[in-house]
Coordinates of C-alpha atoms in Angstrom, one line a residue:
M1 CA 13.6 -11.5 -21.0
A2 CA 9.8 -11.5 -20.9
K3 CA 9.8 -11.8 -17.2
S4 CA 12.4 -9.1 -16.6
G5 CA 10.4 -6.8 -18.9
S6 CA 7.3 -7.5 -17.0
T7 CA 8.9 -6.7 -13.7
L8 CA 10.4 -3.4 -15.1
T9 CA 6.8 -2.4 -16.3
V10 CA 5.3 -3.3 -13.0
V11 CA 7.9 -1.6 -10.8
L12 CA 7.9 1.5 -12.9
A13 CA 4.1 1.7 -12.7
G14 CA 4.0 1.1 -8.8
A15 CA 6.7 3.8 -8.3
M16 CA 4.8 6.4 -10.4
N17 CA 1.4 5.5 -8.8
L18 CA 2.8 6.0 -5.3
A19 CA 4.1 9.4 -5.9
I20 CA 0.9 10.3 -7.9
A21 CA -1.3 9.0 -5.0
V22 CA 0.5 11.4 -2.6
L23 CA 0.2 14.4 -4.8
K24 CA -3.6 13.8 -5.5
L25 CA -4.3 13.3 -1.8
I26 CA -2.8 16.6 -1.0
A27 CA -4.5 18.4 -3.8
G28 CA -7.8 16.8 -2.7
L29 CA -7.5 17.9 0.8
V30 CA -6.5 21.5 -0.2
T31 CA -9.2 21.9 -2.8
G32 CA -11.9 19.7 -1.2
S33 CA -12.6 18.2 -4.7
A34 CA -14.4 14.9 -4.5
A35 CA -12.9 14.0 -8.0
M36 CA -9.3 14.6 -6.8
L37 CA -9.9 12.4 -3.7
A38 CA -11.4 9.8 -6.1
E39 CA -8.3 9.9 -8.1
A40 CA -6.1 9.6 -5.0
G41 CA -8.0 6.4 -4.2
H42 CA -7.6 5.4 -7.8
S43 CA -3.8 5.7 -7.4
V44 CA -3.7 4.0 -4.1
A45 CA -5.5 1.0 -5.8
D46 CA -3.1 1.1 -8.7
T47 CA -0.1 1.0 -6.2
L48 CA -1.6 -1.9 -4.2
T49 CA -2.1 -3.6 -7.8
E50 CA 1.4 -3.4 -8.7
L51 CA 2.4 -5.0 -5.4
L52 CA 0.1 -7.9 -6.2
L53 CA 1.5 -8.2 -9.6
L54 CA 5.1 -8.3 -8.2
T55 CA 4.0 -11.1 -6.0
A56 CA 2.5 -12.8 -9.0
L57 CA 5.7 -12.6 -10.9
R58 CA 7.7 -14.0 -7.9
V59 CA 5.5 -16.8 -6.9
S60 CA 4.9 -18.0 -10.4
G61 CA 8.7 -18.5 -11.3
R62 CA 9.0 -21.1 -8.7
P63 CA 10.0 -24.5 -10.3
A64 CA 7.8 -27.6 -10.3
D65 CA 7.9 -29.8 -7.1
R66 CA 6.0 -32.9 -5.6
R67 CA 3.0 -30.9 -4.7
H68 CA 2.7 -29.0 -7.9
P69 CA 4.2 -31.2 -10.6
F70 CA 3.1 -28.8 -13.3
G71 CA 4.7 -25.9 -11.6
Y72 CA 3.5 -22.6 -10.3
G73 CA 2.6 -20.7 -13.4
K74 CA -1.1 -20.3 -12.5
A75 CA -0.2 -18.4 -9.5
R76 CA 0.3 -15.4 -11.7
Y77 CA -3.3 -15.7 -12.7
F78 CA -4.4 -15.9 -8.9
W79 CA -2.4 -12.7 -7.9
S80 CA -3.5 -10.9 -11.0
L81 CA -7.3 -11.7 -10.2
L82 CA -6.7 -10.2 -6.7
A83 CA -5.2 -7.1 -8.5
A84 CA -8.4 -6.8 -10.4
V85 CA -10.4 -7.2 -7.1
S86 CA -8.0 -4.4 -5.5
I87 CA -8.9 -2.2 -8.4
F88 CA -12.7 -2.5 -7.7
V89 CA -12.7 -2.4 -4.0
S90 CA -10.0 0.4 -3.3
G91 CA -10.6 2.4 -6.3
A92 CA -14.1 2.0 -7.7
V93 CA -16.1 1.8 -4.6
F94 CA -14.2 4.7 -2.9
A95 CA -14.7 6.9 -6.0
L96 CA -18.4 6.0 -6.3
Y97 CA -18.9 6.7 -2.4
E98 CA -17.2 10.2 -2.9
G99 CA -19.1 10.9 -6.0
F100 CA -22.6 10.1 -4.7
S101 CA -21.8 11.9 -1.4
T102 CA -21.0 15.1 -3.2
V103 CA -23.9 14.9 -5.6
F104 CA -26.4 14.3 -3.0
G105 CA -24.7 16.1 -0.1
E106 CA -24.5 19.7 0.9
P107 CA -22.9 21.9 -1.7
E108 CA -19.1 22.3 -1.1
E109 CA -17.0 25.4 -2.0
Q110 CA -14.0 24.9 -4.1
T111 CA -10.8 26.3 -2.9
S112 CA -7.4 26.7 -4.8
P113 CA -8.4 24.9 -8.0
H114 CA -5.0 25.8 -9.6
V115 CA -3.5 23.4 -7.1
A116 CA -5.7 20.6 -8.7
Y117 CA -4.7 21.6 -12.2
V118 CA -1.1 21.5 -11.4
V119 CA -1.1 18.2 -9.7
L120 CA -3.2 16.6 -12.6
A121 CA -0.7 17.9 -15.1
I122 CA 2.2 16.3 -13.2
A123 CA 0.2 13.2 -12.8
F124 CA -0.6 13.0 -16.3
A125 CA 2.9 13.3 -17.3
L126 CA 4.0 10.5 -15.0
E127 CA 1.3 8.3 -15.9
S128 CA 2.3 8.7 -19.6
V129 CA 5.7 7.4 -18.8
S130 CA 4.2 4.4 -17.2
W131 CA 1.8 3.9 -20.0
L132 CA 4.4 4.1 -22.6
Q133 CA 6.5 1.5 -20.9
A134 CA 3.5 -0.9 -20.6
R135 CA 2.6 -0.2 -24.2
R136 CA 6.1 -1.0 -25.5
Q137 CA 6.1 -4.2 -23.3
V138 CA 2.8 -5.4 -24.9
S139 CA 4.1 -4.4 -28.2
R140 CA 7.3 -6.5 -27.9
E141 CA 5.2 -9.5 -26.7
A142 CA 2.8 -9.2 -29.7
A143 CA 5.8 -9.1 -32.1
A144 CA 7.4 -12.0 -30.5
A145 CA 4.1 -13.9 -30.8
H146 CA 3.6 -12.8 -34.4
R147 CA 0.2 -11.1 -33.5
T148 CA -1.1 -7.7 -34.0
F149 CA -1.2 -5.5 -30.7
F150 CA -4.9 -5.9 -30.2
V151 CA -5.1 -9.6 -31.0
H152 CA -2.2 -10.0 -28.6
L153 CA -4.2 -8.2 -25.9
R154 CA -7.1 -10.6 -26.3
Q155 CA -5.2 -13.8 -26.4
S156 CA -2.2 -13.1 -24.3
E157 CA -1.7 -15.4 -21.4
D158 CA 0.5 -13.1 -19.4
P159 CA -1.9 -10.9 -17.3
T160 CA 0.8 -8.5 -15.8
S161 CA 1.7 -6.2 -18.6
K162 CA -1.8 -6.4 -19.7
T163 CA -3.1 -5.3 -16.2
V164 CA -0.6 -2.2 -16.1
L165 CA -1.6 -1.2 -19.6
Y166 CA -5.2 -1.2 -18.7
E167 CA -5.0 0.5 -15.5
D168 CA -2.7 3.1 -16.8
S169 CA -5.1 3.8 -19.7
A170 CA -7.9 4.1 -17.0
A171 CA -5.7 6.4 -14.9
L172 CA -5.2 8.7 -17.9
A173 CA -8.8 8.8 -18.7
G174 CA -9.5 9.2 -15.0
L175 CA -7.2 12.4 -14.9
L176 CA -9.2 13.9 -17.7
L177 CA -12.4 13.3 -16.0
A178 CA -11.2 14.8 -12.7
F179 CA -9.8 17.8 -14.7
A180 CA -13.2 18.3 -16.3
G181 CA -14.9 18.0 -12.7
V182 CA -12.6 20.6 -11.3
G183 CA -13.1 22.9 -14.3
M184 CA -16.8 22.6 -14.4
H185 CA -17.0 23.2 -10.6
Q186 CA -15.0 26.4 -11.0
L187 CA -16.9 27.7 -13.9
T188 CA -20.5 27.0 -12.6
G189 CA -19.8 27.1 -8.8
S190 CA -21.6 23.8 -8.4
S191 CA -19.9 20.9 -6.7
V192 CA -22.1 18.5 -8.5
W193 CA -19.9 18.6 -11.4
D194 CA -17.1 17.4 -9.1
G195 CA -19.4 14.5 -7.8
V196 CA -20.3 13.5 -11.4
A197 CA -16.7 13.3 -12.4
S198 CA -15.9 11.1 -9.3
V199 CA -18.9 8.9 -10.1
A200 CA -17.6 8.5 -13.7
I201 CA -14.2 7.5 -12.5
G202 CA -15.7 4.9 -10.3
V203 CA -17.6 3.5 -13.2
L204 CA -14.5 3.5 -15.3
L205 CA -12.6 1.6 -12.6
A206 CA -15.4 -0.9 -12.1
F207 CA -15.4 -1.5 -15.9
V208 CA -11.5 -2.2 -16.0
A209 CA -11.8 -4.5 -12.9
Y210 CA -14.5 -6.6 -14.7
L211 CA -12.4 -6.9 -17.8
L212 CA -9.3 -7.9 -15.8
G213 CA -11.3 -10.3 -13.6
R214 CA -13.0 -12.0 -16.5
T215 CA -9.6 -12.6 -18.2
N216 CA -7.9 -14.0 -15.1
A217 CA -10.9 -16.0 -14.2
G218 CA -10.8 -17.6 -17.6
L219 CA -7.1 -18.4 -17.2
L220 CA -7.6 -19.8 -13.7
I221 CA -10.5 -22.1 -14.9
G222 CA -8.1 -23.4 -17.7
R223 CA -8.0 -21.8 -21.0
Q224 CA -6.9 -23.5 -24.3
A225 CA -3.7 -22.3 -26.0
A226 CA -3.8 -19.5 -28.6
P227 CA -5.6 -20.8 -31.9
D228 CA -2.5 -20.4 -34.0
L229 CA -0.5 -22.7 -31.6
V230 CA -3.3 -25.2 -31.4
H231 CA -3.6 -25.4 -35.5
A232 CA 0.2 -25.7 -35.5
L233 CA 0.3 -28.6 -33.0
R234 CA -2.6 -30.3 -34.9
A235 CA -0.9 -30.0 -38.2
A236 CA 2.5 -31.4 -36.7
L237 CA 0.8 -34.4 -35.2
A238 CA -1.2 -35.2 -38.3
A239 CA 2.0 -35.0 -40.6
A240 CA 3.8 -37.8 -38.5
R241 CA 4.2 -40.8 -40.7
E242 CA 2.8 -43.2 -38.2
V243 CA -0.5 -41.2 -37.7
E244 CA -3.7 -42.1 -39.6
A245 CA -5.7 -39.3 -37.8
V246 CA -5.7 -36.8 -35.0
V247 CA -9.0 -37.7 -33.1
D248 CA -8.7 -35.2 -30.3
L249 CA -6.3 -32.5 -29.2
Q250 CA -6.8 -30.5 -26.0
T251 CA -4.4 -27.8 -24.8
M252 CA -4.4 -25.9 -21.4
L253 CA -2.3 -23.0 -20.1
I254 CA -0.6 -23.9 -17.0
G255 CA 1.2 -20.6 -16.9
T256 CA 2.8 -17.8 -18.9
D257 CA 4.4 -19.4 -22.0
R258 CA 3.7 -22.9 -20.6
V259 CA 1.3 -25.1 -22.4
L260 CA 0.0 -28.7 -21.5
V261 CA -1.0 -30.7 -24.6
C262 CA -3.0 -33.8 -24.5
A263 CA -3.5 -35.6 -27.9
R264 CA -5.6 -38.6 -28.8
V265 CA -4.2 -40.2 -32.1
D266 CA -5.2 -43.0 -34.3
F267 CA -1.8 -44.6 -35.2
D268 CA -1.2 -47.1 -38.1
D269 CA -2.5 -50.5 -37.1
A270 CA 0.6 -52.1 -38.4
L271 CA 3.0 -50.5 -35.8
G272 CA 4.3 -52.7 -33.0
A273 CA 4.3 -51.8 -29.4
A274 CA 8.0 -50.7 -29.4
E275 CA 7.3 -48.6 -32.6
L276 CA 4.4 -47.2 -31.1
E277 CA 6.3 -46.1 -27.8
R278 CA 9.2 -44.6 -29.9
A279 CA 6.9 -42.7 -32.0
C280 CA 5.2 -41.1 -29.1
V281 CA 8.4 -40.0 -27.5
R282 CA 9.8 -38.6 -30.9
M283 CA 6.4 -36.7 -31.6
A284 CA 6.4 -35.1 -28.0
T285 CA 10.1 -34.1 -28.4
E286 CA 9.6 -32.6 -31.8
L287 CA 6.6 -30.6 -30.5
R288 CA 8.5 -29.2 -27.6
A289 CA 11.5 -28.3 -29.9
A290 CA 9.3 -26.5 -32.5
H291 CA 7.1 -24.8 -29.9
P292 CA 9.1 -23.6 -26.8
A293 CA 5.9 -22.8 -25.0
V294 CA 4.9 -26.5 -24.9
A295 CA 5.8 -27.7 -21.4
E296 CA 4.2 -31.1 -21.2
V297 CA 2.9 -33.5 -23.8
F298 CA 0.8 -36.6 -23.5
I299 CA -0.3 -38.8 -26.4
E300 CA -2.8 -41.4 -26.2
P301 CA -3.4 -44.1 -29.0
V302 CA -7.1 -44.4 -29.7
P303 CA -9.2 -45.8 -32.5
R304 CA -10.9 -43.0 -34.6
T305 CA -14.1 -45.2 -34.8
D306 CA -14.8 -45.0 -31.0
Q307 CA -18.4 -43.6 -30.9
E308 CA -18.1 -42.3 -27.2
L309 CA -15.0 -40.5 -27.9
R310 CA -16.4 -39.1 -31.0
A311 CA -19.5 -37.7 -29.2
A312 CA -17.3 -36.2 -26.5
V313 CA -15.4 -34.4 -29.1
L314 CA -18.4 -33.2 -30.9
A315 CA -20.0 -32.0 -27.7
R316 CA -16.8 -29.8 -26.9
Y317 CA -16.2 -28.4 -30.3
G318 CA -19.3 -28.8 -32.3
E319 CA -17.8 -30.3 -35.3
L320 CA -14.9 -32.6 -36.2
D321 CA -12.0 -31.4 -38.5

């Protein structure tokens, strides 16, 4: 369900952006507006982004195999990172170039500004449809994860719907900036305002690309699971009758809704080897049953008095629970 929802969100955004890019390009060529041309570049970048996100959804769904025993879930993060780069290179750089060329270049006469206004209004309506779909998708994901909307945006391990929401939000803001640039050019007769609007659009796109790039870089490097899930896993392990203490618990996202769990546990010394094996299997099974996002569980028996292990945990987390 989540994947189909993300696919619909991405496809809808891509179709809207392609149509909007054509309209903006025509308006930019007719009016000579740098802000409109910057917005055309913005929509082209967004269209390329949707294609990259569709690739991310397709590749990340491949099953695990010999070469990738934990699956291809992280491919979604890689392609989403490329989408962030696309927003910067295809959108921000082009908008900044157009803006600075207009601000520092020869004054340009504005023609047919009403064409720009009509196109901006149509683009705002189409972008709003895509934005509402992305917001609904993120809201559904947040409700399923029992988080608030903004907490889910920070903690979500699915970059696709988040990317669409961010880029659509930037698109709506960019349209308002373009409208202001065209309007000020018409009122003052100075094309500098048009160039300033284009520079502002470029800065906006660069900021969005930075936010998305930082998120996906963290996921690629290997981010831990959401704090609520980590606490729940630790509590479940500590509650097992055979466990004396949970010495260390490490988690890593290996894909959307896929978590790797590695636990170092101090078991009751009275347990025999067979009992210990059965306890590890049972605890792993219970964790996967209680938390569907848990894909793999590794449990290592260790003594809590091991000083080297204690120092490693302290260095990682700062303090022991």
